[in-house]
XYZ file of C-alpha atoms in Angstrom:
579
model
C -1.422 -15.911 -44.370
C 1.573 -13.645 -44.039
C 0.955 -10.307 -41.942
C 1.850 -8.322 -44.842
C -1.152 -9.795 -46.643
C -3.390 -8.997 -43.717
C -2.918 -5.067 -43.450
C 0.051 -4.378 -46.244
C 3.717 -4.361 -46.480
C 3.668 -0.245 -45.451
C 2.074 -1.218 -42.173
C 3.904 -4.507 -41.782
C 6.659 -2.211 -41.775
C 5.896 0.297 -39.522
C 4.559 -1.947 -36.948
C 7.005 -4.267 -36.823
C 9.778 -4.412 -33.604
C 13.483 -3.437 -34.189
C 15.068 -6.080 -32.099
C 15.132 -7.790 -28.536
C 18.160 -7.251 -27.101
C 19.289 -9.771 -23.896
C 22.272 -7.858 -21.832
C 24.633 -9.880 -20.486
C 26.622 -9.297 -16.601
C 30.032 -8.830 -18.622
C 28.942 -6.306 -20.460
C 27.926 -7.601 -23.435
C 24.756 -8.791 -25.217
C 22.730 -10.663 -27.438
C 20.322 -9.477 -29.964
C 17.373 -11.691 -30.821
C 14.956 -11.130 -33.536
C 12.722 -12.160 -36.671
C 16.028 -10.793 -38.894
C 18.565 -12.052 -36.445
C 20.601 -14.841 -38.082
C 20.715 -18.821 -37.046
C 20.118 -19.540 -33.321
C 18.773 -16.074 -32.581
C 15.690 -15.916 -34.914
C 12.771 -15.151 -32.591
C 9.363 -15.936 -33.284
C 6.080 -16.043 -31.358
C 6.974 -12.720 -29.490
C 4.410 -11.778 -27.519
C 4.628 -9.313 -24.233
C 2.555 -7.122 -21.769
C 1.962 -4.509 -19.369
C -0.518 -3.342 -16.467
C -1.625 -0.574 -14.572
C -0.825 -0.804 -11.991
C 2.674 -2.538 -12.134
C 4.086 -1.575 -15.309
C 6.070 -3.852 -17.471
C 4.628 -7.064 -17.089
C 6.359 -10.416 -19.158
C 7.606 -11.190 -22.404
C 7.851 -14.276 -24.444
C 9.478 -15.239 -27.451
C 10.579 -19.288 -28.957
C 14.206 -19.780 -30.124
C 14.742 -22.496 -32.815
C 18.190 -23.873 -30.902
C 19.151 -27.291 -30.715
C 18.282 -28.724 -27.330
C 22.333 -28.879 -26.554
C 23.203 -25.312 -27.369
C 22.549 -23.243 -24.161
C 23.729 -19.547 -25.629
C 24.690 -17.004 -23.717
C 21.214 -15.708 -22.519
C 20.778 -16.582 -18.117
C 18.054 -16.104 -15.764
C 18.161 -12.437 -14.415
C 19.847 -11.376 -17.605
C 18.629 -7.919 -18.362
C 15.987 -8.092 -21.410
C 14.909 -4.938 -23.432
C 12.765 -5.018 -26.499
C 12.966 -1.823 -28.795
C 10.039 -0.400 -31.614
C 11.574 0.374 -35.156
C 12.186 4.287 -33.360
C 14.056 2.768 -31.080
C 11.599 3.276 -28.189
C 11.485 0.544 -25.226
C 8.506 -1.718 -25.210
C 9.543 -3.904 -22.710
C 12.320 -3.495 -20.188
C 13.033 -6.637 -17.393
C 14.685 -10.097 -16.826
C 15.250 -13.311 -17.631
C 12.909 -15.563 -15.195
C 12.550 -18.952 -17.218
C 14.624 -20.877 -19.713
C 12.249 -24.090 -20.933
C 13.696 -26.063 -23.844
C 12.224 -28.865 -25.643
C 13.738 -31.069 -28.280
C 10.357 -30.072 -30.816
C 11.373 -29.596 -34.232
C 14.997 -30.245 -33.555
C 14.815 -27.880 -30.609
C 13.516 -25.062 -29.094
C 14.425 -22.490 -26.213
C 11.408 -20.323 -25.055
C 12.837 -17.112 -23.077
C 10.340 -15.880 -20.460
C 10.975 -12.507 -19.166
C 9.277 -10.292 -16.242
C 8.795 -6.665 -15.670
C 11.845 -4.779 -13.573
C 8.096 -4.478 -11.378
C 9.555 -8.021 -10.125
C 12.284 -6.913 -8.439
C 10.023 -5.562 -5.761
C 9.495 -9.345 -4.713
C 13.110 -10.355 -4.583
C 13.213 -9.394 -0.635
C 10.483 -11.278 1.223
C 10.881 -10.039 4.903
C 9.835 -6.133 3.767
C 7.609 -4.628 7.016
C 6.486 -1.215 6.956
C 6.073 -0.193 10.781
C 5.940 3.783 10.876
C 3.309 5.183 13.069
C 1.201 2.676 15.429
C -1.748 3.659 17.201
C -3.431 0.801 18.484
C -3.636 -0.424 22.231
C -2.883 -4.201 20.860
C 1.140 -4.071 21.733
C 0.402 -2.900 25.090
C 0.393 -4.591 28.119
C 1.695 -6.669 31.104
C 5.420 -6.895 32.268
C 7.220 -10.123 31.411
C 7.793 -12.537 34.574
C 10.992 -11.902 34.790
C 10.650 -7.998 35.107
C 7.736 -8.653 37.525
C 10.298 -10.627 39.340
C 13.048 -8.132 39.546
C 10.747 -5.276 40.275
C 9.164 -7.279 43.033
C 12.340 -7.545 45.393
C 11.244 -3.849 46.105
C 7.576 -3.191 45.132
C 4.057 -4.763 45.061
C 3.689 -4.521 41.455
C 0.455 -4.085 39.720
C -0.958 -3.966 36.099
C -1.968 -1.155 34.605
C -4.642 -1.487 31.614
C -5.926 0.025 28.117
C -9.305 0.614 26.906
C -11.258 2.842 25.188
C -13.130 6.196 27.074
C -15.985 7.886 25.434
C -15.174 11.328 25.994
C -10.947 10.954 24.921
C -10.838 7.635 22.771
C -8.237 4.918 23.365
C -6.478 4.985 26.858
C -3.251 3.382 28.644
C -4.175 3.469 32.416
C -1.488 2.857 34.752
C -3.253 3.470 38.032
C -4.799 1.458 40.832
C -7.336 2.275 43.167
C -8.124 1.307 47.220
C -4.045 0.559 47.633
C -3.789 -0.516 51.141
C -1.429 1.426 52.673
C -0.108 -1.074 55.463
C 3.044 -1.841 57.072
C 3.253 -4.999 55.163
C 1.643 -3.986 51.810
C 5.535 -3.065 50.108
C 5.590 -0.426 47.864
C 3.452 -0.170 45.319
C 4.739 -0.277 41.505
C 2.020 0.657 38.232
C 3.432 -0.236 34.979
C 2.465 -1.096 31.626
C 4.479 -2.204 28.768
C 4.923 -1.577 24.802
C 6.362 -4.443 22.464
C 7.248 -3.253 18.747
C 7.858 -6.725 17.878
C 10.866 -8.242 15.904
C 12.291 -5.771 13.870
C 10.585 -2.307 14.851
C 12.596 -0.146 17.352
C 10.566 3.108 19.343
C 11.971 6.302 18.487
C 9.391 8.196 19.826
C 5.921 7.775 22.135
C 3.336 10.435 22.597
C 0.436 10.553 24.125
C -1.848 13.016 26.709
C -1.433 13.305 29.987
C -4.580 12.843 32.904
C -3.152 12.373 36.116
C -6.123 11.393 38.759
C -7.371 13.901 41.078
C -6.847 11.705 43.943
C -6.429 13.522 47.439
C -3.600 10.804 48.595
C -1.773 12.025 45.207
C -1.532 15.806 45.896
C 2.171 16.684 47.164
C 2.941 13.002 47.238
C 6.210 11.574 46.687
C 5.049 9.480 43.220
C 7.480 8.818 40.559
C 6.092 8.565 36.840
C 8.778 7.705 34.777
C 9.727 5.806 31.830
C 12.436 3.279 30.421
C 13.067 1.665 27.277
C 15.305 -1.376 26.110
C 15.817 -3.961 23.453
C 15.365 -6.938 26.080
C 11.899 -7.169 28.682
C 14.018 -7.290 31.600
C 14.922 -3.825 31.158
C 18.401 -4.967 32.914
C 20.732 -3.821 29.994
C 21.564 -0.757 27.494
C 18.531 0.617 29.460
C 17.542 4.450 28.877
C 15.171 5.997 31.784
C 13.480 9.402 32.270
C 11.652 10.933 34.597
C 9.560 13.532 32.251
C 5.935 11.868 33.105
C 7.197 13.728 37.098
C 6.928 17.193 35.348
C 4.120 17.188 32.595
C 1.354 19.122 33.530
C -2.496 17.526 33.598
C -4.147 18.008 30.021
C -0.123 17.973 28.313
C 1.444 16.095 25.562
C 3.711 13.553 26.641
C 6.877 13.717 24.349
C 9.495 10.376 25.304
C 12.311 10.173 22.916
C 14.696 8.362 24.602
C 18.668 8.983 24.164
C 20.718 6.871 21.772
C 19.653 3.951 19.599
C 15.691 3.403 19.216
C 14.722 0.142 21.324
C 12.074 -2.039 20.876
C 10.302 -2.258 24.464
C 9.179 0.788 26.214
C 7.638 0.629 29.679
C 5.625 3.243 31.841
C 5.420 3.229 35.149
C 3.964 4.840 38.381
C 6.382 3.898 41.857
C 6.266 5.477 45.258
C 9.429 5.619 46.611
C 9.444 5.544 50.245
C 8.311 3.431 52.926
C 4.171 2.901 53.495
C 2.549 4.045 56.135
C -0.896 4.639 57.049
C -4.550 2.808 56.038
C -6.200 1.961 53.526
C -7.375 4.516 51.070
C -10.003 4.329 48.451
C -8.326 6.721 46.407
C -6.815 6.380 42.887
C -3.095 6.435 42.392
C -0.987 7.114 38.658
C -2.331 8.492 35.484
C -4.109 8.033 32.098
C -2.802 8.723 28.796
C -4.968 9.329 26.170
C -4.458 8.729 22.640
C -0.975 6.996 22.708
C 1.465 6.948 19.513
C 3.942 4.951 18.863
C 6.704 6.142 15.837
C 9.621 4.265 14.941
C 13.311 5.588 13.776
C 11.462 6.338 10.069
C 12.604 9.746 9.871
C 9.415 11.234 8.174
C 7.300 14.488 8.335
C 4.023 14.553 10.173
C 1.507 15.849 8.485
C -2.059 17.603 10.172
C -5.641 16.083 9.319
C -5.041 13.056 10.055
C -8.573 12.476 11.809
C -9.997 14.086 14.833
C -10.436 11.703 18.248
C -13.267 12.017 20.828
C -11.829 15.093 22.254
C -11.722 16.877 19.402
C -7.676 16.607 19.335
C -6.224 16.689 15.618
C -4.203 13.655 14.581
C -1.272 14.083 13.013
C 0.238 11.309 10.138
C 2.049 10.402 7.583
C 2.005 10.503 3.902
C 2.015 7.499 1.142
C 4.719 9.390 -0.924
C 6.866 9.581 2.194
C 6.158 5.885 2.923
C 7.008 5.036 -0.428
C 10.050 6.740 -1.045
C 11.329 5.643 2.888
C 10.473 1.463 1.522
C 12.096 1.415 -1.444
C 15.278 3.388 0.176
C 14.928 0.814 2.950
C 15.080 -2.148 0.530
C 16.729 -1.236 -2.227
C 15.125 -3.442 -5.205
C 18.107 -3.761 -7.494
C 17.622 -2.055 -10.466
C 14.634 0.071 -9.506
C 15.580 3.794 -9.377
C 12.744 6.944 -8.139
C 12.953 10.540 -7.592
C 10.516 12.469 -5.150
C 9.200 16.199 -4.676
C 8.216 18.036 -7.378
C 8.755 16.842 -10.606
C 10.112 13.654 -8.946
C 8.746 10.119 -10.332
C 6.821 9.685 -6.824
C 4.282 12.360 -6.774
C 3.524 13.774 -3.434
C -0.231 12.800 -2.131
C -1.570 15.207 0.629
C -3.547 12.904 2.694
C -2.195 12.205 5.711
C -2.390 8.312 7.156
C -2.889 8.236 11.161
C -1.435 4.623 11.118
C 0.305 2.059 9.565
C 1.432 -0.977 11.342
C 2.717 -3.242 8.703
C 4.422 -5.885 10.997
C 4.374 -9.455 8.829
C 7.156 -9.390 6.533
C 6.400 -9.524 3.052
C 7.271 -7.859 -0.407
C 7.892 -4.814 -1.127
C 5.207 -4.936 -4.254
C 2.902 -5.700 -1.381
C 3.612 -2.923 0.915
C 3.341 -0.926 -2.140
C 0.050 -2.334 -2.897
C -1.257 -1.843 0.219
C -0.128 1.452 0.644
C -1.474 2.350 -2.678
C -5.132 1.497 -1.088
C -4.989 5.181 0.113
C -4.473 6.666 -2.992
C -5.822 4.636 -5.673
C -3.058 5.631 -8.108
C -1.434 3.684 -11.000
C 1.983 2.930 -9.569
C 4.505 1.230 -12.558
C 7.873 0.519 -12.744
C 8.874 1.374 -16.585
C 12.017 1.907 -18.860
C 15.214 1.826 -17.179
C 13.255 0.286 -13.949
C 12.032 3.980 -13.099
C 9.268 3.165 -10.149
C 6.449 6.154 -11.050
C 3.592 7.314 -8.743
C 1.668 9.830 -10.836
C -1.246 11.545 -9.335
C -4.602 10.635 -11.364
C -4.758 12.369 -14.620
C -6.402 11.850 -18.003
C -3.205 10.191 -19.524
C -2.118 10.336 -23.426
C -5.231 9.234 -25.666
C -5.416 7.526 -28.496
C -8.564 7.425 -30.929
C -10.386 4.387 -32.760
C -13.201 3.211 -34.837
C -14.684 0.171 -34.980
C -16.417 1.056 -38.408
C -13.581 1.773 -40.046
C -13.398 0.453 -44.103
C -10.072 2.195 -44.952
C -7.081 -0.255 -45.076
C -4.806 2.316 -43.575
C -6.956 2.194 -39.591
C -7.841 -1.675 -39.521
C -11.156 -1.498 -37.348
C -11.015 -1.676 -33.709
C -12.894 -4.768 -32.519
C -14.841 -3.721 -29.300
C -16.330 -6.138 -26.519
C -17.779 -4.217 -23.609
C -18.906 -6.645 -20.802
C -22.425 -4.856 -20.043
C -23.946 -3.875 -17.216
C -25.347 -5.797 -13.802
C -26.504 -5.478 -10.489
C -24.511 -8.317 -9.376
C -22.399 -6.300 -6.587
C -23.539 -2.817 -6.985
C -26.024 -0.081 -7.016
C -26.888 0.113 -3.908
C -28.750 2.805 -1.879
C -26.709 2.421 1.308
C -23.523 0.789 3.095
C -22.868 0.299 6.850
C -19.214 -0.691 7.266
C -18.445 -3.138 10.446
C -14.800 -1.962 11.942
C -12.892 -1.752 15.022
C -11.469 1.060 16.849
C -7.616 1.998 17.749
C -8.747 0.476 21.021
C -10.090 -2.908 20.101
C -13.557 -1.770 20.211
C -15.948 -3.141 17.047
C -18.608 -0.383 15.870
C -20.804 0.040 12.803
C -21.577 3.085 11.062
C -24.507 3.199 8.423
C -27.187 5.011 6.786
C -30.098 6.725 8.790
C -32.524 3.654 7.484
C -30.178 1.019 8.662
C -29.074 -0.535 12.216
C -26.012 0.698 12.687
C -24.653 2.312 16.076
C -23.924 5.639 14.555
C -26.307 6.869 11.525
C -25.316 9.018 9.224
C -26.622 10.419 5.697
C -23.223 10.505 4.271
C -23.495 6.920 3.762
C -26.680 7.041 2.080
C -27.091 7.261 -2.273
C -29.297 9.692 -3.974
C -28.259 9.394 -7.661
C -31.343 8.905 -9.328
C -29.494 7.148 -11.973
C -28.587 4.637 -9.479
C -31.451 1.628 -10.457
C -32.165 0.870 -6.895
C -32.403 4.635 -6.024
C -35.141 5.632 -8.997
C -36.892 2.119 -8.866
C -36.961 2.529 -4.488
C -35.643 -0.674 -4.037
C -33.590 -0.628 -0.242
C -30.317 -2.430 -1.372
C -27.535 -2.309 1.879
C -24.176 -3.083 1.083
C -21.747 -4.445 4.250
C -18.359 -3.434 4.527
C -16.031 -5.338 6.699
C -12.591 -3.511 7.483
C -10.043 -5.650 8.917
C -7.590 -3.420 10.764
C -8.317 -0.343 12.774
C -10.317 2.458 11.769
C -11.377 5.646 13.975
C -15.552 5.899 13.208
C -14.449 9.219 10.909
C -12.503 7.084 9.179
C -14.961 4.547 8.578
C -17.355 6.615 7.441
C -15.021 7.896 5.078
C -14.017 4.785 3.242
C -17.700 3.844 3.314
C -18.702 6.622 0.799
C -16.110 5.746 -1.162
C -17.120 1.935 -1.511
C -20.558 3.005 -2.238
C -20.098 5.916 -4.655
C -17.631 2.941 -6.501
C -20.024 0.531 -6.066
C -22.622 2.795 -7.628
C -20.436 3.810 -10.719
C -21.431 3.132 -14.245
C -19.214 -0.180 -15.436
C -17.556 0.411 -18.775
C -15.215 -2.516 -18.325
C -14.465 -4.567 -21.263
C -11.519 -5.490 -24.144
C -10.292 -4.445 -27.411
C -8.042 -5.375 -29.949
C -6.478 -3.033 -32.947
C -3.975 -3.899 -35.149
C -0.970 -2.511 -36.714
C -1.363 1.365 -36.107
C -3.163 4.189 -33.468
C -3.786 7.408 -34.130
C -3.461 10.070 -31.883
C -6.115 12.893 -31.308
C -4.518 14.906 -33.926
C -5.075 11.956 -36.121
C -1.141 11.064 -36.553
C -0.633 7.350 -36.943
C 1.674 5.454 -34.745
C 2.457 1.742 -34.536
C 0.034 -0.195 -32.486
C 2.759 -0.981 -29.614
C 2.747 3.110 -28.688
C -1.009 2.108 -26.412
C 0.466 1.601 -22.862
C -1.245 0.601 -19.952
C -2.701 3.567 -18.054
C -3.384 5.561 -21.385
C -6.775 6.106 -22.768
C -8.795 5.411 -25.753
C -11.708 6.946 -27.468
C -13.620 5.181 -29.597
C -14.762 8.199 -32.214
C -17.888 6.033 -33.508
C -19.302 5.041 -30.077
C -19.220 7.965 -28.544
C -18.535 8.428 -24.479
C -15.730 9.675 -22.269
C -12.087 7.769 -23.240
C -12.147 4.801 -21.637
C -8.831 3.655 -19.336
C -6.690 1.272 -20.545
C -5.633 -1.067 -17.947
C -4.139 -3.556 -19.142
C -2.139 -4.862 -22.890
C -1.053 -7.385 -24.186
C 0.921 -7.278 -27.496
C 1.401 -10.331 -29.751
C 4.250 -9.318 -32.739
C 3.206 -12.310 -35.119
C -0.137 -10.788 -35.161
C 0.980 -6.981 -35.268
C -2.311 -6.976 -32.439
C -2.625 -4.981 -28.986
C -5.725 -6.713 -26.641
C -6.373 -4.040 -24.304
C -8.726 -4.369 -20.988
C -10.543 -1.025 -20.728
C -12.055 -0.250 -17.396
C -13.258 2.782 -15.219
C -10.606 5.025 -13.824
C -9.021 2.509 -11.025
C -10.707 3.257 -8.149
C -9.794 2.551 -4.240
C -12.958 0.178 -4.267
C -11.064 -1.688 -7.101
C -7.910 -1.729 -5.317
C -9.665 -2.850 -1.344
C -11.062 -5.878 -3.300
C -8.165 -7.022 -5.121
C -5.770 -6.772 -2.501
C -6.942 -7.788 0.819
C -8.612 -11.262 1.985
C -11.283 -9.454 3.858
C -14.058 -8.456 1.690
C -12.856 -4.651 2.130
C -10.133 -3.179 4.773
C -7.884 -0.579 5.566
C -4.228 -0.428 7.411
C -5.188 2.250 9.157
C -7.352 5.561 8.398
C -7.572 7.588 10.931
């Protein structure tokens, strides 16, 4: 039966799509269409977009005899226009499948600009790191060098209760005989392939040790692209002159290098005993930043001794990824007004050293945030804070020819994986060190309230039924931060599920009751469904099928972080790094 007979030739009309238009590297293009003539009559047209991600694919079947190729090519800019000329889909050419069926047929296959973010597969994102897990022993051959005129020793890193994670480069009972050589502390810092140090910070303890009072020690520093330290080699002497209870600041002079080592010498000859004192110095709460260029931000998290960390903002990271990588054909603004928003939480760390995508690293940054990043028309990459977007309003009751009914098929609720009346979250510390924190009725090392649930609308709440959910993070986590991303699992885990799908056909209306053609619903809008009653209900997802003048939409709670933690990571929940 022809569409027209379905829902009428006014809202055939209206509904249908102007053209599909496939743009060419010369300049030129080719439009493809149900009114296009010969080898360029399109049929089967169906397309889609998410939130997040944006444009998704598109689809269409070419009657074209199996030996006429066309002008259309993979990565071959494809936009598809409504009858007001308004772009419903905005990509590339990714697949070309023919078949010899019915004296031959080409079926275009198009993707989202959103793809472009997984053209470059070594993308890293290492900004700020602040765990001890790059730290440690000089490489043989520096142990070597050094040795021709010191005893060297290693220094160490752990975690202390009272200041949090700690490089030690100190030793303790040194003997001090005539053939004991003398004595060299170091530790060393290894950004990996790729990363360079621009800056280190960290604060200063030096021991009270009698034998160090008015000694000749030397703390200093050096930092290189090679272990050996041997070439393009900066070195400083600050760690002589900062005062006990100081912020160390290193930013060595020219190009940012990838190894940075600390060390403790004495200079001149030994003499004397052996003394049971300790020699060198602790620093407390190290940070490493590479040459990202980015504002630090306060509130970052608060360490054992009540010092404020500082980090850095998802925006920021954003913006700094996509500049690094340049996706063709993706294009973004920032600041106010700009199509990155600015977000205001600050992230203590974020060590993203595997190379990957840059849809990934978005992704994963996104965890923070929770927001509904898309790359639309034009390949504009958006980052909107989370807002009630543009709703639209159905019935599913509807008689009158000129709405079509909206056909509604909510999933229900369960208990399977939520409503719970507590969480304790597993994680380990900057320093390597695993903890739990958890509700007062629970085992965890540190109790807290915060992660206990009191809604009485929560089943296992009013029925008293103990129900613990466990929350493994993967990467490290300070215990504030832990705590943190525990109340968010469980108030997510506790929230009402209005998940489900729906399909209308041919037109929308708008809240002031204006009809539009059914293609105007977009991912990340909202619908209300006027005879059902409720808050609008997000639209996450829609795909669009032009023979059929349909949109199937996925309707689901606001996206959540929860949402996003179980999507994207293989752990059952984790973090990159809240401090």
């Amino acid at each position: 039966m022809a569409i027209a007979d379905l829902i009428g030739t006014e809202l055939a009309e209206l509904s249908r799509v102007s053209v599909l238009r496939v743009e060419h590297p010369d300049g030129f293009s080719t439009r493809l269409g149900d009114r296009e003539p010969n080898d360029n009559v399109a049929s089967d047209l169906t397309w889609s977009n998410a939130v997040p991600g944006g444009h998704r694919d598109l689809s269409c079947s070419l009657l074209r005899n199996i030996r006429h190729q066309g002008r259309e090519g993979l990565l071959h800019r494809v936009v598809l226009h409504g009858a007001g000329s308004e772009t419903l889909f905005d990509g590339r050419l990714h697949a070309m499948p023919r078949s010899s069926d019915g004296g031959g047929r080409l079926t275009p296959q198009a993707a989202g600009w959103q793809a472009a973010l997984t053209d470059d597969e070594t993308a890293t994102a290492m900004f700020r790191d602040r765990e001890l897990a790059r730290w440690g022993q000089i490489t043989a051959d520096r142990r070597a060098y050094a040795a021709d005129s010191y005893k060297v020793s290693d220094g160490s890193t752990g975690w202390h209760s009272s200041v949090g994670p700690t490089i030690d480069i100190a030793a303790s009972s040194y003997a001090w005989g005539s053939n004991a050589g003398r004595p060299y502390i170091a530790s060393m810092y290894d950004a990996g392939p790729g990363a360079r140090v621009r800056r280190f910070r960290a604060r200063m303890a030096r021991l009270s040790s009698r034998s160090l009072q008015g000694s000749p020690w030397v703390f200093q520093w050096l930092a290189a692209n090679a272990p050996d330290f041997l070439t393009d080699t900066a070195y400083g002497l600050d760690l002589n002159t900062i005062a006990d209870g100081s912020v160390v600041h290193i930013q060595p002079d020219g190009p940012p290098r990838r190894f940075l080592e600390l060390g403790a010498l004495y200079p001149t000859a030994p003499a004397g005993s052996v003394d049971d004192g300790e020699y060198g110095f602790h620093l407390h709460s190290p940070c490493i930043d590479t040459d990202h260029g980015m504002p630090e931000h306060p509130g970052a998290g608060v360490l054992p001794d009540g010092q404020d960390m500082t980090g850095l903002l998802v925006s920021d990271m954003l913006s700094h990824t996509l500049g690094t990588y340049l996706p063709k054909n993706i294009r973004w603004t920032t600041g106010t007004g700009g199509t990155i928003e600015p977000t205001s939480t600050p992230i203590a760390h974020v060590w993203l050293s595997d190379p990957t995508t840059v849809a990934d690293i978005v992704t994963r940054l996104d965890a923070f945030e929770g927001r509904d990043w898309a790359v639309w028309d034009d390949g504009w990459f958006h980052y909107p804070e989370n807002r009630v977007g543009r709703t639209w309003v159905a019935w599913t009751n509807s008689t009158s020819r000129a709405d079509t009914p909206l056909s509604l098929s909510p999933e229900g609720d369960t208990i399977d994986g939520r409503y719970y009346t507590g969480i304790v979250v597993s994680f380990t510390d900057f320093a390597g060190r695993p903890g739990t924190v958890g509700p007062l009725d629970s085992n965890a090392e540190i109790k807290t309230d915060q992660l206990r649930a009191t809604d009485v609308t929560n089943p296992a709440v009013a029925t008293g039924t103990r129900r613990l959910r466990h929350l493994q993070l993967s990467a490290p986590v300070s215990h504030i931060g832990a705590i943190a991303l525990g109340m968010v699992a469980l108030a997510q885990s506790n929230q009402l599920t209005r998940k489900g799908t729906a399909v209308k056909r041919a037109v929308i209306r708008d809240e002031t009751g204006k009809q539009h053609p059914y293609y105007a619903i977009r991912a990340g809008h909202y619908l209300r469904i006027a005879d059902v009653g409720g808050p609008p209900r997000k639209i996450v997802e829609c795909v669009y099928n032009d023979a059929e003048r349909s949109v199937t939409m996925s309707l689901d709670n606001p996206r959540d972080r929860l949402t996003l933690f179980l999507e994207r990571y293989a752990a059952s929940l984790s973090s990159i790094g809240i401090g």
